[in-house]
Amino acid sequence: MKFKYIMTRDIVERLMKESYIRMNTFYLCVYTILYLTISMNLIKYNLGMAFLLYLIGFVILLVFLIIFSKIFMKMHMAKSDKQSSKRYGTFECTIDKDGILEILNGEESMTHWDQVTKVVNARYMILVYTTRSGITVRYRRANFKDKKEYDKVVETIQKHWKKEK
């Protein structure tokens, strides 16, 4: 079975938000580790003051990261809107008899993504983004809870996406 999967703006936005949340969490963890190693040596006896400085720095960094993420995301989505007119990529897909989903020939508009993810949400099927080199992504049926869930996703694909002729 072959079909085309069309990436839409709401999916791209949600994935970017998830990506920024992961990135910001990493930066806040690094800040915490650096703060604890540096400031505890400087303020050995006044733990209340050390904790207060840590909280102030944490809040400032958090606000900065949130603002930076929102600005960067708006700029990126505006650029993507101009380039793609609400279509963010089409993927040629096949599902073989073993239940392996294979995505082939991702459009070049998706080259800025270099990760692979899945969304087991029947409305969107399994979301996949492709790499710059066009790596084929496989999603095995074993990842589904059971055969029934897999069949439901395949049925949804057949209903919502254009079949390739």
PDB file of C-alpha atoms in Angstrom:
ATOM      1  CA  MET A   1       0.000   0.000   0.000  1.00  0.00           C
ATOM      2  CA  LYS A   2       1.395   3.389  -0.962  1.00  0.00           C
ATOM      3  CA  PHE A   3       0.053   6.768   0.104  1.00  0.00           C
ATOM      4  CA  LYS A   4       1.196  10.345   0.545  1.00  0.00           C
ATOM      5  CA  TYR A   5       1.508  12.023   3.922  1.00  0.00           C
ATOM      6  CA  ILE A   6       1.205  15.810   4.020  1.00  0.00           C
ATOM      7  CA  MET A   7       2.805  17.694   6.889  1.00  0.00           C
ATOM      8  CA  THR A   8       0.631  20.593   8.112  1.00  0.00           C
ATOM      9  CA  ARG A   9       1.456  23.790  10.020  1.00  0.00           C
ATOM     10  CA  ASP A  10      -0.108  22.756  13.346  1.00  0.00           C
ATOM     11  CA  ILE A  11       2.036  19.615  13.455  1.00  0.00           C
ATOM     12  CA  VAL A  12       5.226  21.564  12.713  1.00  0.00           C
ATOM     13  CA  GLU A  13       4.364  24.101  15.445  1.00  0.00           C
ATOM     14  CA  ARG A  14       3.723  21.380  18.022  1.00  0.00           C
ATOM     15  CA  LEU A  15       6.981  19.629  17.214  1.00  0.00           C
ATOM     16  CA  MET A  16       8.939  22.868  17.457  1.00  0.00           C
ATOM     17  CA  LYS A  17       7.397  23.564  20.877  1.00  0.00           C
ATOM     18  CA  GLU A  18       8.424  20.087  22.069  1.00  0.00           C
ATOM     19  CA  SER A  19      11.932  20.663  20.738  1.00  0.00           C
ATOM     20  CA  TYR A  20      12.263  24.023  22.541  1.00  0.00           C
ATOM     21  CA  ILE A  21      10.968  22.534  25.795  1.00  0.00           C
ATOM     22  CA  ARG A  22      13.662  19.827  25.638  1.00  0.00           C
ATOM     23  CA  MET A  23      16.347  22.392  24.786  1.00  0.00           C
ATOM     24  CA  ASN A  24      15.287  24.806  27.553  1.00  0.00           C
ATOM     25  CA  THR A  25      15.149  22.010  30.133  1.00  0.00           C
ATOM     26  CA  PHE A  26      18.717  21.073  29.223  1.00  0.00           C
ATOM     27  CA  TYR A  27      19.927  24.693  29.626  1.00  0.00           C
ATOM     28  CA  LEU A  28      18.199  25.035  33.013  1.00  0.00           C
ATOM     29  CA  CYS A  29      19.833  21.819  34.239  1.00  0.00           C
ATOM     30  CA  VAL A  30      23.258  23.068  33.114  1.00  0.00           C
ATOM     31  CA  TYR A  31      22.605  26.379  34.892  1.00  0.00           C
ATOM     32  CA  THR A  32      21.675  24.565  38.102  1.00  0.00           C
ATOM     33  CA  ILE A  33      24.816  22.423  38.052  1.00  0.00           C
ATOM     34  CA  LEU A  34      27.095  25.392  37.302  1.00  0.00           C
ATOM     35  CA  TYR A  35      25.440  27.529  39.958  1.00  0.00           C
ATOM     36  CA  LEU A  36      25.747  24.862  42.616  1.00  0.00           C
ATOM     37  CA  THR A  37      29.428  24.258  41.902  1.00  0.00           C
ATOM     38  CA  ILE A  38      30.418  27.934  41.722  1.00  0.00           C
ATOM     39  CA  SER A  39      28.239  29.767  44.238  1.00  0.00           C
ATOM     40  CA  MET A  40      28.364  27.272  47.082  1.00  0.00           C
ATOM     41  CA  ASN A  41      32.103  27.843  47.254  1.00  0.00           C
ATOM     42  CA  LEU A  42      31.661  31.625  47.262  1.00  0.00           C
ATOM     43  CA  ILE A  43      28.828  31.760  49.806  1.00  0.00           C
ATOM     44  CA  LYS A  44      29.742  28.951  52.189  1.00  0.00           C
ATOM     45  CA  TYR A  45      27.956  30.035  55.316  1.00  0.00           C
ATOM     46  CA  ASN A  46      24.929  31.969  54.129  1.00  0.00           C
ATOM     47  CA  LEU A  47      22.746  29.292  52.481  1.00  0.00           C
ATOM     48  CA  GLY A  48      19.668  31.524  52.468  1.00  0.00           C
ATOM     49  CA  MET A  49      21.453  34.116  50.353  1.00  0.00           C
ATOM     50  CA  ALA A  50      22.837  31.424  48.033  1.00  0.00           C
ATOM     51  CA  PHE A  51      19.360  29.964  47.503  1.00  0.00           C
ATOM     52  CA  LEU A  52      17.887  33.417  46.835  1.00  0.00           C
ATOM     53  CA  LEU A  53      20.550  34.197  44.229  1.00  0.00           C
ATOM     54  CA  TYR A  54      19.930  30.801  42.622  1.00  0.00           C
ATOM     55  CA  LEU A  55      16.174  31.448  42.366  1.00  0.00           C
ATOM     56  CA  ILE A  56      16.683  34.917  40.887  1.00  0.00           C
ATOM     57  CA  GLY A  57      19.108  33.572  38.280  1.00  0.00           C
ATOM     58  CA  PHE A  58      16.832  30.616  37.503  1.00  0.00           C
ATOM     59  CA  VAL A  59      13.800  32.869  36.924  1.00  0.00           C
ATOM     60  CA  ILE A  60      15.779  35.306  34.737  1.00  0.00           C
ATOM     61  CA  LEU A  61      17.169  32.454  32.632  1.00  0.00           C
ATOM     62  CA  LEU A  62      13.743  30.829  32.323  1.00  0.00           C
ATOM     63  CA  VAL A  63      12.111  34.073  31.166  1.00  0.00           C
ATOM     64  CA  PHE A  64      14.941  34.692  28.689  1.00  0.00           C
ATOM     65  CA  LEU A  65      14.647  31.159  27.252  1.00  0.00           C
ATOM     66  CA  ILE A  66      10.861  31.386  26.890  1.00  0.00           C
ATOM     67  CA  ILE A  67      11.050  34.763  25.124  1.00  0.00           C
ATOM     68  CA  PHE A  68      13.894  33.591  22.870  1.00  0.00           C
ATOM     69  CA  SER A  69      12.004  30.401  21.954  1.00  0.00           C
ATOM     70  CA  LYS A  70       8.805  32.278  21.058  1.00  0.00           C
ATOM     71  CA  ILE A  71      10.607  34.877  18.933  1.00  0.00           C
ATOM     72  CA  PHE A  72      12.679  32.264  17.123  1.00  0.00           C
ATOM     73  CA  MET A  73       9.630  30.077  16.513  1.00  0.00           C
ATOM     74  CA  LYS A  74       7.589  32.986  15.079  1.00  0.00           C
ATOM     75  CA  MET A  75      10.453  33.890  12.749  1.00  0.00           C
ATOM     76  CA  HIS A  76      10.828  30.289  11.615  1.00  0.00           C
ATOM     77  CA  MET A  77       7.101  29.761  11.019  1.00  0.00           C
ATOM     78  CA  ALA A  78       6.829  33.049   9.071  1.00  0.00           C
ATOM     79  CA  LYS A  79       9.712  31.955   6.853  1.00  0.00           C
ATOM     80  CA  SER A  80       8.180  28.510   6.374  1.00  0.00           C
ATOM     81  CA  ASP A  81       4.782  30.039   5.526  1.00  0.00           C
ATOM     82  CA  LYS A  82       6.337  32.100   2.735  1.00  0.00           C
ATOM     83  CA  GLN A  83       8.197  29.135   1.289  1.00  0.00           C
ATOM     84  CA  SER A  84       5.570  26.464   1.456  1.00  0.00           C
ATOM     85  CA  SER A  85       2.132  28.131   1.497  1.00  0.00           C
ATOM     86  CA  LYS A  86       0.827  25.953   4.358  1.00  0.00           C
ATOM     87  CA  ARG A  87       2.318  22.685   3.048  1.00  0.00           C
ATOM     88  CA  TYR A  88       5.388  21.625   4.974  1.00  0.00           C
ATOM     89  CA  GLY A  89       6.335  18.423   3.233  1.00  0.00           C
ATOM     90  CA  THR A  90       5.031  15.354   1.504  1.00  0.00           C
ATOM     91  CA  PHE A  91       6.307  11.870   2.135  1.00  0.00           C
ATOM     92  CA  GLU A  92       5.870   8.811  -0.006  1.00  0.00           C
ATOM     93  CA  CYS A  93       5.045   5.929   2.320  1.00  0.00           C
ATOM     94  CA  THR A  94       4.570   2.189   2.128  1.00  0.00           C
ATOM     95  CA  ILE A  95       3.422  -0.393   4.664  1.00  0.00           C
ATOM     96  CA  ASP A  96       4.592  -3.925   4.030  1.00  0.00           C
ATOM     97  CA  LYS A  97       3.097  -7.242   5.180  1.00  0.00           C
ATOM     98  CA  ASP A  98       5.187  -7.225   8.388  1.00  0.00           C
ATOM     99  CA  GLY A  99       3.640  -3.935   9.435  1.00  0.00           C
ATOM    100  CA  ILE A 100       6.699  -1.810   8.756  1.00  0.00           C
ATOM    101  CA  LEU A 101       5.984   1.751   7.745  1.00  0.00           C
ATOM    102  CA  GLU A 102       8.600   3.039   5.346  1.00  0.00           C
ATOM    103  CA  ILE A 103       8.878   6.692   4.414  1.00  0.00           C
ATOM    104  CA  LEU A 104      10.647   7.487   1.165  1.00  0.00           C
ATOM    105  CA  ASN A 105      11.541  10.624  -0.788  1.00  0.00           C
ATOM    106  CA  GLY A 106      10.936  13.416   1.711  1.00  0.00           C
ATOM    107  CA  GLU A 107      10.699  16.820   0.044  1.00  0.00           C
ATOM    108  CA  GLU A 108      13.588  19.234   0.435  1.00  0.00           C
ATOM    109  CA  SER A 109      11.411  21.639   2.449  1.00  0.00           C
ATOM    110  CA  MET A 110      11.916  19.332   5.428  1.00  0.00           C
ATOM    111  CA  THR A 111      15.729  19.359   5.411  1.00  0.00           C
ATOM    112  CA  HIS A 112      15.930  21.533   8.544  1.00  0.00           C
ATOM    113  CA  TRP A 113      14.703  18.593  10.647  1.00  0.00           C
ATOM    114  CA  ASP A 114      17.284  16.035  11.658  1.00  0.00           C
ATOM    115  CA  GLN A 115      15.297  13.926  14.103  1.00  0.00           C
ATOM    116  CA  VAL A 116      12.765  11.178  13.788  1.00  0.00           C
ATOM    117  CA  THR A 117       9.685  11.032  15.964  1.00  0.00           C
ATOM    118  CA  LYS A 118       6.364   9.273  16.131  1.00  0.00           C
ATOM    119  CA  VAL A 119       2.880  10.354  17.110  1.00  0.00           C
ATOM    120  CA  VAL A 120       0.558   7.454  17.772  1.00  0.00           C
ATOM    121  CA  ASN A 121      -2.459   9.596  17.174  1.00  0.00           C
ATOM    122  CA  ALA A 122      -4.852   8.207  14.608  1.00  0.00           C
ATOM    123  CA  ARG A 123      -5.788  11.685  13.377  1.00  0.00           C
ATOM    124  CA  TYR A 124      -2.252  12.458  12.275  1.00  0.00           C
ATOM    125  CA  MET A 125      -1.054   8.904  11.783  1.00  0.00           C
ATOM    126  CA  ILE A 126       2.615   8.503  12.579  1.00  0.00           C
ATOM    127  CA  LEU A 127       4.479  11.727  12.170  1.00  0.00           C
ATOM    128  CA  VAL A 128       7.906  11.438  10.630  1.00  0.00           C
ATOM    129  CA  TYR A 129      10.371  14.038   9.586  1.00  0.00           C
ATOM    130  CA  THR A 130      13.164  13.257   7.212  1.00  0.00           C
ATOM    131  CA  THR A 131      16.856  14.063   7.321  1.00  0.00           C
ATOM    132  CA  ARG A 132      18.879  16.124   4.862  1.00  0.00           C
ATOM    133  CA  SER A 133      20.268  12.950   3.312  1.00  0.00           C
ATOM    134  CA  GLY A 134      16.784  11.435   2.888  1.00  0.00           C
ATOM    135  CA  ILE A 135      17.218   8.592   5.366  1.00  0.00           C
ATOM    136  CA  THR A 136      14.387   6.064   5.245  1.00  0.00           C
ATOM    137  CA  VAL A 137      12.454   5.838   8.504  1.00  0.00           C
ATOM    138  CA  ARG A 138      10.933   2.569   9.659  1.00  0.00           C
ATOM    139  CA  TYR A 139       8.287   2.280  12.346  1.00  0.00           C
ATOM    140  CA  ARG A 140       7.658  -1.264  13.454  1.00  0.00           C
ATOM    141  CA  ARG A 141       4.263  -2.617  14.417  1.00  0.00           C
ATOM    142  CA  ALA A 142       5.714  -3.899  17.697  1.00  0.00           C
ATOM    143  CA  ASN A 143       5.674  -0.292  18.898  1.00  0.00           C
ATOM    144  CA  PHE A 144       1.875  -0.339  18.870  1.00  0.00           C
ATOM    145  CA  LYS A 145      -0.037  -1.675  21.860  1.00  0.00           C
ATOM    146  CA  ASP A 146      -1.658  -4.394  19.773  1.00  0.00           C
ATOM    147  CA  LYS A 147      -2.683  -5.389  16.242  1.00  0.00           C
ATOM    148  CA  LYS A 148      -6.060  -3.670  16.699  1.00  0.00           C
ATOM    149  CA  GLU A 149      -4.404  -0.292  17.288  1.00  0.00           C
ATOM    150  CA  TYR A 150      -2.159  -0.809  14.264  1.00  0.00           C
ATOM    151  CA  ASP A 151      -5.112  -1.692  12.031  1.00  0.00           C
ATOM    152  CA  LYS A 152      -6.935   1.441  13.219  1.00  0.00           C
ATOM    153  CA  VAL A 153      -3.961   3.617  12.222  1.00  0.00           C
ATOM    154  CA  VAL A 154      -3.694   1.978   8.792  1.00  0.00           C
ATOM    155  CA  GLU A 155      -7.429   2.486   8.257  1.00  0.00           C
ATOM    156  CA  THR A 156      -7.075   6.156   9.222  1.00  0.00           C
ATOM    157  CA  ILE A 157      -4.227   6.580   6.766  1.00  0.00           C
ATOM    158  CA  GLN A 158      -6.344   5.160   3.989  1.00  0.00           C
ATOM    159  CA  LYS A 159      -9.221   7.531   4.786  1.00  0.00           C
ATOM    160  CA  HIS A 160      -7.331  10.798   5.309  1.00  0.00           C
ATOM    161  CA  TRP A 161      -4.374  10.791   2.951  1.00  0.00           C
ATOM    162  CA  LYS A 162      -4.295  10.695  -0.810  1.00  0.00           C
ATOM    163  CA  LYS A 163      -3.421   7.302  -2.214  1.00  0.00           C
ATOM    164  CA  GLU A 164      -0.701   7.314  -4.802  1.00  0.00           C
ATOM    165  CA  LYS A 165      -1.820   6.080  -8.214  1.00  0.00           C
TER     166      LYS A 165
END
